[in-house]
mmCIF file of C-alpha atoms in Angstrom:
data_model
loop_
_atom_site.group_PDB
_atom_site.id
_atom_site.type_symbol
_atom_site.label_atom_id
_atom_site.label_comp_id
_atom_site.label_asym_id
_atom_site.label_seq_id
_atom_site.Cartn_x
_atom_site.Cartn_y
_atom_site.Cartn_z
ATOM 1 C CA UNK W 667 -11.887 1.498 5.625
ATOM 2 C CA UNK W 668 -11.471 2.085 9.360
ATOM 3 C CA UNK W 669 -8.142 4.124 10.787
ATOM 4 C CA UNK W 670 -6.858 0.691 11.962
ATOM 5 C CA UNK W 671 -7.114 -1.183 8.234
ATOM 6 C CA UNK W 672 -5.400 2.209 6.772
ATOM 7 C CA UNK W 673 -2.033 1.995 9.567
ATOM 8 C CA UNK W 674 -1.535 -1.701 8.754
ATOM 9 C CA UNK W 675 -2.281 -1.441 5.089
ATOM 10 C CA UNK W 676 0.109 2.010 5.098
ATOM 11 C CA UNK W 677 2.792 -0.125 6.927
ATOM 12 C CA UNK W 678 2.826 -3.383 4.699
ATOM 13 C CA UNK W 679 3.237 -1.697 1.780
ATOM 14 C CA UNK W 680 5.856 0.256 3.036
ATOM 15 C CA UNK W 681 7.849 -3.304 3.757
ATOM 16 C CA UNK W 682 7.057 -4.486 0.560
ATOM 17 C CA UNK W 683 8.297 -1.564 -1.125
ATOM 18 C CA UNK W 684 11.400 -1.139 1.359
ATOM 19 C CA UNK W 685 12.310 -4.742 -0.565
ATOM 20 C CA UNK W 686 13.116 -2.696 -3.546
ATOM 21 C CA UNK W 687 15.013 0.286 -1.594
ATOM 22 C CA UNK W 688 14.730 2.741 0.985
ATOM 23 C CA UNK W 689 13.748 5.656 -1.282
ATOM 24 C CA UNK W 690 10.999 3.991 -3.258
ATOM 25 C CA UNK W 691 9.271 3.574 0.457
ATOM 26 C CA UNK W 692 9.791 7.248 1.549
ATOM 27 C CA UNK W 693 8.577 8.242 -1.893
ATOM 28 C CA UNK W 694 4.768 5.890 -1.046
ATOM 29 C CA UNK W 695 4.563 7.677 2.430
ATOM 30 C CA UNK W 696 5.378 11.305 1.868
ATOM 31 C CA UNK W 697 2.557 11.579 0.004
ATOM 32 C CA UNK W 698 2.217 15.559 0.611
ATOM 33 C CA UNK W 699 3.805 17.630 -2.070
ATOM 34 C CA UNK W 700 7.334 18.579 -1.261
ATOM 35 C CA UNK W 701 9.896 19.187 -4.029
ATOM 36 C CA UNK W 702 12.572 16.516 -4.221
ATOM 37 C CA UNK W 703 15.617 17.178 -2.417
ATOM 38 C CA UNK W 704 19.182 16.331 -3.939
ATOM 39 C CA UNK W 705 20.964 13.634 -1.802
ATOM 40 C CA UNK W 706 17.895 12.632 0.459
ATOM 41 C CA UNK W 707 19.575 10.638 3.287
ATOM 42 C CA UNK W 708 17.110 7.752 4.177
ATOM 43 C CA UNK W 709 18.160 5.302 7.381
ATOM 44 C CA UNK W 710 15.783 2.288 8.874
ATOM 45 C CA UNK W 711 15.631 4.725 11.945
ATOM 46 C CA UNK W 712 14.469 7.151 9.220
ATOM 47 C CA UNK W 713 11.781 4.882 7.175
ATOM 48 C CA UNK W 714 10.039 3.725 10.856
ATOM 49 C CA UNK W 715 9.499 7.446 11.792
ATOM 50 C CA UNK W 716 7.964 7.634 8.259
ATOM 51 C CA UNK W 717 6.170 4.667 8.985
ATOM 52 C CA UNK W 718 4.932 5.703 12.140
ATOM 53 C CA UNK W 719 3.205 9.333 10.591
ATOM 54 C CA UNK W 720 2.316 7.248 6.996
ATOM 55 C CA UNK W 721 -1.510 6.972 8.032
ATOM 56 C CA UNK W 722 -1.883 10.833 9.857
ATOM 57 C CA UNK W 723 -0.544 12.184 6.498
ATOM 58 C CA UNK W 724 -3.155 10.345 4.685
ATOM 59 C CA UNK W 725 -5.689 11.247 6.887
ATOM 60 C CA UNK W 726 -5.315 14.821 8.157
ATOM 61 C CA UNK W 727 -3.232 16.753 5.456
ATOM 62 C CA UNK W 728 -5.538 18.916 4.105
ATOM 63 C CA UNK W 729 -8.322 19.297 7.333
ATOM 64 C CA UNK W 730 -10.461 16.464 5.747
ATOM 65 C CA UNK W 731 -13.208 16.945 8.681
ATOM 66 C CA UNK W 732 -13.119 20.203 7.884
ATOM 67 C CA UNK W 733 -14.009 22.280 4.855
ATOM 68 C CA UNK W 734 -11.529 22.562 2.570
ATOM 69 C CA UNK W 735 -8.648 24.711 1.975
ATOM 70 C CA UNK W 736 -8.904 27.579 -1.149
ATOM 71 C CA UNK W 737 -7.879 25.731 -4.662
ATOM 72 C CA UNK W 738 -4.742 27.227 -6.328
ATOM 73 C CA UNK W 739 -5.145 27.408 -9.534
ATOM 74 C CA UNK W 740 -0.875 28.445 -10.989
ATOM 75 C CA UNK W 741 0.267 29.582 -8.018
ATOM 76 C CA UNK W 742 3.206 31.604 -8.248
ATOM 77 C CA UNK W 743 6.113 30.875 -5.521
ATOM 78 C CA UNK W 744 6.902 32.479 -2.500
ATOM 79 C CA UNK W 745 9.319 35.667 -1.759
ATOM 80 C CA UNK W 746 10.059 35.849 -5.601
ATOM 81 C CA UNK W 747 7.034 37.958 -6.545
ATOM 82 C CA UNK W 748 7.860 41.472 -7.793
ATOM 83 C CA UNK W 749 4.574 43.528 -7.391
ATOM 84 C CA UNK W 750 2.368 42.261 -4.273
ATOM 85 C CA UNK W 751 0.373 39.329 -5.029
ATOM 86 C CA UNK W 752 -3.883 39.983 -3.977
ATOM 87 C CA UNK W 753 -5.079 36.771 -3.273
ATOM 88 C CA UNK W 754 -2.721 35.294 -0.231
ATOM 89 C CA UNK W 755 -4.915 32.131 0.546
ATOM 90 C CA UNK W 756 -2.634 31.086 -2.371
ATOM 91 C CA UNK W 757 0.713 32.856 -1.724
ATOM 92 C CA UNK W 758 2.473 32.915 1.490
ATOM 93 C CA UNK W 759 2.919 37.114 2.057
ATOM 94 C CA UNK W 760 4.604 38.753 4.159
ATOM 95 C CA UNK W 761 5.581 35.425 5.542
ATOM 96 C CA UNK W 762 6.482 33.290 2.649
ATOM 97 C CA UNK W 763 10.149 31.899 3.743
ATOM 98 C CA UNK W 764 8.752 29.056 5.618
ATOM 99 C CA UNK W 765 11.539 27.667 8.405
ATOM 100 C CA UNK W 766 10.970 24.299 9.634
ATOM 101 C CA UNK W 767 12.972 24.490 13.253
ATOM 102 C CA UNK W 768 14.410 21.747 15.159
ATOM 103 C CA UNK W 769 15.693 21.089 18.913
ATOM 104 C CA UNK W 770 18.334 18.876 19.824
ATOM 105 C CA UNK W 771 17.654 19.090 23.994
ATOM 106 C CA UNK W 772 20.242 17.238 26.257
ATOM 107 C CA UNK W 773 19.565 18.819 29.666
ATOM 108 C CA UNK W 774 17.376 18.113 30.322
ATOM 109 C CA UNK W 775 17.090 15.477 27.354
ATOM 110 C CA UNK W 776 13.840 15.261 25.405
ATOM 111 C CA UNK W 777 12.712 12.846 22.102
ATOM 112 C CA UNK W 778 14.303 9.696 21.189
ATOM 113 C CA UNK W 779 18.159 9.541 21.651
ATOM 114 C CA UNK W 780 18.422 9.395 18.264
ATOM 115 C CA UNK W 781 16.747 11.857 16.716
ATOM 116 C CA UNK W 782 16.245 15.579 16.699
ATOM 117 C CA UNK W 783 12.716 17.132 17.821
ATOM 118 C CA UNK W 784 10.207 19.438 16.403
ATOM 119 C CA UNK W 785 10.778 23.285 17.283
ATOM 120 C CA UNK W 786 8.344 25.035 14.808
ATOM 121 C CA UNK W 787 7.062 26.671 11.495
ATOM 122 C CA UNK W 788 8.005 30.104 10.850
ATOM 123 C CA UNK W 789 6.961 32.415 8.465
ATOM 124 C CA UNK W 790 9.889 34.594 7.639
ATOM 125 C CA UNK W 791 9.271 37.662 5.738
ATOM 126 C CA UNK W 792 11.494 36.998 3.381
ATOM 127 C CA UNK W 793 14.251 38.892 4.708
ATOM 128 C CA UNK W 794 15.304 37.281 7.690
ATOM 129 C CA UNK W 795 12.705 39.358 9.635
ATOM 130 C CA UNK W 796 9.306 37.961 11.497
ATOM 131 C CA UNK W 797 5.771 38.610 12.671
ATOM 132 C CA UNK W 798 4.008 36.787 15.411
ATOM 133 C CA UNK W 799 1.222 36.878 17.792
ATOM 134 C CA UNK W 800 -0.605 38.143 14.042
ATOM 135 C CA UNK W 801 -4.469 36.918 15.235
ATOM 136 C CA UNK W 802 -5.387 37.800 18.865
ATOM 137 C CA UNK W 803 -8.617 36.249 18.305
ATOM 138 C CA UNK W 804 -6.916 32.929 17.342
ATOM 139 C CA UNK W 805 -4.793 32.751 20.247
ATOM 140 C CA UNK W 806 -5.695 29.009 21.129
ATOM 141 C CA UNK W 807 -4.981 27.877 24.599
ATOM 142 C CA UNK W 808 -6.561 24.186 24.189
ATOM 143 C CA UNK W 809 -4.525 23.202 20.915
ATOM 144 C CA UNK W 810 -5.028 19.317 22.309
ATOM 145 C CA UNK W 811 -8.796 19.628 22.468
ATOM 146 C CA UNK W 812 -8.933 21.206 19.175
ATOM 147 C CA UNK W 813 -6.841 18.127 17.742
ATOM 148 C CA UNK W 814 -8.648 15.545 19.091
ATOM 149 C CA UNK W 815 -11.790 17.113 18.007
ATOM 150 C CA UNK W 816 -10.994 16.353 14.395
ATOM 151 C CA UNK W 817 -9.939 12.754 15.260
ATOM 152 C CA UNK W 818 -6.575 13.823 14.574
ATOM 153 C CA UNK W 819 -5.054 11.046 17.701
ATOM 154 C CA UNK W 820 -2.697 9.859 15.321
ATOM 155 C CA UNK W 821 -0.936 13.174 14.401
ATOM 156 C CA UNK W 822 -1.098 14.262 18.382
ATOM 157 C CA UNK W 823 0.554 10.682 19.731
ATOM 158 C CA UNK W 824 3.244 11.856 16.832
ATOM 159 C CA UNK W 825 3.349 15.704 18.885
ATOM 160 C CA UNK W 826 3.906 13.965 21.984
ATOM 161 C CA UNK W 827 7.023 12.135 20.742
ATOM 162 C CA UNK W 828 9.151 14.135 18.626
ATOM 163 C CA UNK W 829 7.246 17.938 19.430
ATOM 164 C CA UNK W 830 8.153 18.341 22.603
ATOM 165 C CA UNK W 831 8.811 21.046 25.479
ATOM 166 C CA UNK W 832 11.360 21.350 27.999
ATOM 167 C CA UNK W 833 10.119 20.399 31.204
ATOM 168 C CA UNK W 834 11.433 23.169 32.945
ATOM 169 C CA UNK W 835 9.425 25.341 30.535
ATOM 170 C CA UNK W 836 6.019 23.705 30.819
ATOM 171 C CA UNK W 837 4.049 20.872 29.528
ATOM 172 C CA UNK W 838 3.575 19.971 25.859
ATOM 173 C CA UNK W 839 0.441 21.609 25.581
ATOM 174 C CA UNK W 840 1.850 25.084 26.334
ATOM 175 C CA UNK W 841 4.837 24.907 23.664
ATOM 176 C CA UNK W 842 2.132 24.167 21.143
ATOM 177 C CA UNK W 843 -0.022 26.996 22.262
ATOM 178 C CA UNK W 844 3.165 28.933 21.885
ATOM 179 C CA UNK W 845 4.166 28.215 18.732
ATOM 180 C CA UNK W 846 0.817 28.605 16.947
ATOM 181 C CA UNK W 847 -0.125 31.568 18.901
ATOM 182 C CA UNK W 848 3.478 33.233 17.410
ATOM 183 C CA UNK W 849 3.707 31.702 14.370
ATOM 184 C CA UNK W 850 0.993 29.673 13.246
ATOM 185 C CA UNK W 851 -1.569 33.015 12.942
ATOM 186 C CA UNK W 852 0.739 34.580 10.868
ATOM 187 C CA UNK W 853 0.699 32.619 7.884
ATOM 188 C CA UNK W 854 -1.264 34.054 5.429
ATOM 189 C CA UNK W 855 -2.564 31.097 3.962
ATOM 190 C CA UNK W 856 -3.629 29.672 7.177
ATOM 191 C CA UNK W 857 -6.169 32.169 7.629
ATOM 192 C CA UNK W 858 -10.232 31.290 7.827
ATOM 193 C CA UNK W 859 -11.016 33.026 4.889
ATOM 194 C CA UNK W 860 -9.381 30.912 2.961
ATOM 195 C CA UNK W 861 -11.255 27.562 3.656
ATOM 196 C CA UNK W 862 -14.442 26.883 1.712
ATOM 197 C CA UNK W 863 -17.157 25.426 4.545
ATOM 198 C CA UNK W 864 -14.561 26.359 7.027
ATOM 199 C CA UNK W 865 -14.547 24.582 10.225
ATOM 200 C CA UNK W 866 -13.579 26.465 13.462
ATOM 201 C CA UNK W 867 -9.846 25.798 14.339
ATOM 202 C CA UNK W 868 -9.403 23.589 11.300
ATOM 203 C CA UNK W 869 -6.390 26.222 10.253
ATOM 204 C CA UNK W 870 -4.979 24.664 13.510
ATOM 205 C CA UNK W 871 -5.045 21.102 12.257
ATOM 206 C CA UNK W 872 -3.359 21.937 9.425
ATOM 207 C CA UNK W 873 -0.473 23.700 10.910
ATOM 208 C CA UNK W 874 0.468 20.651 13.101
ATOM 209 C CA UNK W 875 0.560 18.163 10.539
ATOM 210 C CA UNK W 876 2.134 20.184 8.413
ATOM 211 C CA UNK W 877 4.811 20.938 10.346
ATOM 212 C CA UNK W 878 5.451 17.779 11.264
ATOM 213 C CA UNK W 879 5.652 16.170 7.514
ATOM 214 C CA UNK W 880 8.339 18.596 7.063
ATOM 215 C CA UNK W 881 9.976 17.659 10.333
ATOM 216 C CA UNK W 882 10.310 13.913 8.559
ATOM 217 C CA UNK W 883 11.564 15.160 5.279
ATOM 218 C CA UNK W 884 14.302 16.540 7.652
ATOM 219 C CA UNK W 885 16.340 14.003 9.384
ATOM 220 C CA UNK W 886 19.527 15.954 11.288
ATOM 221 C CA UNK W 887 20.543 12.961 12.895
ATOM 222 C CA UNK W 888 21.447 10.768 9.820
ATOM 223 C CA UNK W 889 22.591 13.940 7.469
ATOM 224 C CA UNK W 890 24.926 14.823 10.226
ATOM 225 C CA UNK W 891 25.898 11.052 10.984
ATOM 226 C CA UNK W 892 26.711 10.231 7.615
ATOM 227 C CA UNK W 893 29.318 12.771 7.528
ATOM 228 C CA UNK W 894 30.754 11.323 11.063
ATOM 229 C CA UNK W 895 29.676 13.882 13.348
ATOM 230 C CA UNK W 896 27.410 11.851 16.388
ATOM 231 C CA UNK W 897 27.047 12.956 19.505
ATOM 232 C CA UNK W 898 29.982 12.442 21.938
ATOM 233 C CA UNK W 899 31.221 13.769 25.181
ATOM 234 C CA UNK W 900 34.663 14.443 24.153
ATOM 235 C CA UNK W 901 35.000 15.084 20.663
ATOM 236 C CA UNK W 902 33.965 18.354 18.956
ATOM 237 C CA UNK W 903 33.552 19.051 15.362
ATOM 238 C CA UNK W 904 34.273 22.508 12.801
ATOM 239 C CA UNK W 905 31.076 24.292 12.428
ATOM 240 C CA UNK W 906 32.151 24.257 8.269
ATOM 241 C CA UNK W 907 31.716 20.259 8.290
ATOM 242 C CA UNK W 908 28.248 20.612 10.182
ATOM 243 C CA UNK W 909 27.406 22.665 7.718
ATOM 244 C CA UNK W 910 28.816 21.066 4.980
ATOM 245 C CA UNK W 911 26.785 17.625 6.088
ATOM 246 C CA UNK W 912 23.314 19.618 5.885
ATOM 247 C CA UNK W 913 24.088 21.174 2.703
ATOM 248 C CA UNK W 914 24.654 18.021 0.998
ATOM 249 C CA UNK W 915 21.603 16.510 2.040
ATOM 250 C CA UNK W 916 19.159 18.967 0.639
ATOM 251 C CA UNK W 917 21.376 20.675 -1.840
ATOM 252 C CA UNK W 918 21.025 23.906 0.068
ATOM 253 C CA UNK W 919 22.115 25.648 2.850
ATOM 254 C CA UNK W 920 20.740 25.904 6.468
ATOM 255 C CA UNK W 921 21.429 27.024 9.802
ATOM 256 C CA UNK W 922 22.176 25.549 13.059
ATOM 257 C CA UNK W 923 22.369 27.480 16.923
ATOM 258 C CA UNK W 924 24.546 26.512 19.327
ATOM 259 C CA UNK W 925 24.149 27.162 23.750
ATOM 260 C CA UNK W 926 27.628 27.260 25.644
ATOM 261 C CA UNK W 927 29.339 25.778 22.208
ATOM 262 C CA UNK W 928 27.037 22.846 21.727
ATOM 263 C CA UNK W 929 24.815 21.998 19.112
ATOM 264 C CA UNK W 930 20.404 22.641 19.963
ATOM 265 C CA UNK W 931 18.888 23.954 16.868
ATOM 266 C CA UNK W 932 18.786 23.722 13.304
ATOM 267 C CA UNK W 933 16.762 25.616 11.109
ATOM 268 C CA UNK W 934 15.511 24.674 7.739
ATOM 269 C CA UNK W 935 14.450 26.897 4.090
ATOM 270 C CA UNK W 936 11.367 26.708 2.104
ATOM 271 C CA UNK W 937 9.690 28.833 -0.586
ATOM 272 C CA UNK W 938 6.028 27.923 -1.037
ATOM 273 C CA UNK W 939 4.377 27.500 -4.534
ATOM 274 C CA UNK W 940 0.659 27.837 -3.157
ATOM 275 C CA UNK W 941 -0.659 27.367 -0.017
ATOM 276 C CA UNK W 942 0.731 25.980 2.811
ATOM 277 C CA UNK W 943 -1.989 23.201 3.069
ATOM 278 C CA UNK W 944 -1.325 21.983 -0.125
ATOM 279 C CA UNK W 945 1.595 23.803 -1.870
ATOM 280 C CA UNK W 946 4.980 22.631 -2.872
ATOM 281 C CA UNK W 947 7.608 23.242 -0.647
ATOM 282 C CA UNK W 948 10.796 24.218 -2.282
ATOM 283 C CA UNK W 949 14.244 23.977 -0.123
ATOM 284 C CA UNK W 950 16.129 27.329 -0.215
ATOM 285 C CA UNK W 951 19.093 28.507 0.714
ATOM 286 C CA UNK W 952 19.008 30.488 4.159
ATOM 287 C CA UNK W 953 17.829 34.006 4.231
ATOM 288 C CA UNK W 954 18.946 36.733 7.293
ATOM 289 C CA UNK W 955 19.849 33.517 9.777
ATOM 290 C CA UNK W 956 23.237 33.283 11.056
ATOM 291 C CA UNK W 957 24.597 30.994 13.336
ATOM 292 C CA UNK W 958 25.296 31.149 16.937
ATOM 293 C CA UNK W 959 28.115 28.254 17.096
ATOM 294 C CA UNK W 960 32.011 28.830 17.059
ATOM 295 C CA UNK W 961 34.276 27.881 14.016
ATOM 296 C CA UNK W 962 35.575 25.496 16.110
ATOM 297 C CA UNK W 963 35.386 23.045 19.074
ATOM 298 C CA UNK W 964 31.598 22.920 18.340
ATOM 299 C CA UNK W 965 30.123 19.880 21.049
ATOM 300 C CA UNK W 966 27.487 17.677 19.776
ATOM 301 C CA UNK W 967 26.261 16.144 23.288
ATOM 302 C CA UNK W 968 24.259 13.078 23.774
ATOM 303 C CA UNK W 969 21.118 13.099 24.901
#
């Protein structure tokens, strides 16, 4: 079936199945293995970004051009091992609190008005502390190239949309670079070795898209709007009821940053049981982050 066949089919059954509720349609697209979350918000702003990734999930979540990532055979989950664990193609070590990080850029503005963008993926250790820059050798500076050379045009048109960079800061390209130079080459499970017939850069295939099928398990927007806090010029909101509204989405905490009192990150919690190819992603509470935001008068601006 060509890519074409597999968007429309992906789509149409994701109408016909959006007939019997919202959830039941999430449920056929995320098709990558991420534990439930308590209170999953869904929105129609929600199920069309869904939509839109539905057919680069299928196609590119575990480097199908590629080889083929390490199979985990009971893997045990991340940062709750108490003797170090040998084999880390199938557990996430050091790095094995896994923060999926989000941007909420108003000046200048970036992404759809409605919707938060993609920061990054970062291995914590899990103790609030970090690598980065782990891999000299893997320090990528043509992260576009190395997408399209797996056909993966789909997943990049996605990048370009909700992963973007500041303008002042650079183009596109050089965020990526950035954040899989830092990040990316420091999880453990992302490493060559553990690929059977491995490709060259196929780690770096992987990384994107699966960073960015966490990124739509994670809508800010509607967990935050469903609780009444929207952007606004004037009116400011408790940093308790932000967090409150994130908290009962997932069941668990997380973290958002504020610059000069308003609202530009959040930062989600995941232990990994396996690898980070094809693990399960468990939502955790939030380990060594803290917020930058006040108590009070906390601005949400528009984009």
């Amino acid at each position: 079936m060509d890519f074409y066949q597999q968007l429309s089919d992906a789509f149409q059954e994701g109408v016909l199945k959006a007939s019997s509720g919202l959830s039941s349609f999430a449920a056929s697209v995320q098709n990558y293995s991420i534990e439930k979350m308590p209170s999953t918000l869904l929105s129609i702003r929600s199920v069309a970004k869904l939509a839109f990734g539905s057919a680069q999930l299928a196609l590119y979540s575990s480097g199908v051009l590629g080889g083929a990532p390490d199979v985990c055979t009971n893997p045990q989950l991340s940062c709750h091992n108490t003797t170090a664990v040998a084999n880390t193609c199938c557990f996430n070590a050091p790095g094995g609190l896994l923060q999926q990080t989000q941007f909420w850029d108003t000046s200048p503005a970036t992404g759809p008005t409605d919707s938060w963008t993609v920061h990054g993926l970062w291995p914590n250790n899990c103790d609030g502390t970090y690598g980065q820059y782990c891999d000299e050798k893997r320090q990528y500076t043509n992260i576009t190239a190395i997408l399209k050379s797996y056909g993966a045009t789909t997943l990049l048109n996605y990048m370009n949309t909700y992963w973007l960079n500041d303008p002042n800061d650079g183009t596109n390209e050089v965020f990526w670079e950035h954040e899989w130079g830092k990040h990316g080459t420091c999880i453990s499970t992302l490493d060559t070795k553990c690929y059977t017939n491995y490709k060259p850069q196929e780690e770096v295939v992987d990384f994107f898209n699966k960073t960015t099928q966490l990124f739509q398990t994670l809508d800010t927007y509607t967990y935050l709007s469903a609780a009444g806090i929207v952007p606004s010029s004037s009116k400011t909101y408790t940093l308790s009821a932000i967090n409150a509204a994130l908290e009962k989405a997932r069941g668990v905490s997380a973290v958002v940053q504020c610059s000069n009192g308003a609202l530009d990150e959040a930062w989600y919690y995941f232990d990994v049981k396996g690898s980070v190819q094809t693990g399960t992603f468990v939502p955790t509470n939030q380990v060594g982050g803290s917020s930058s935001c006040p108590a009070t008068g906390v601005k949400y601006l528009p984009k």
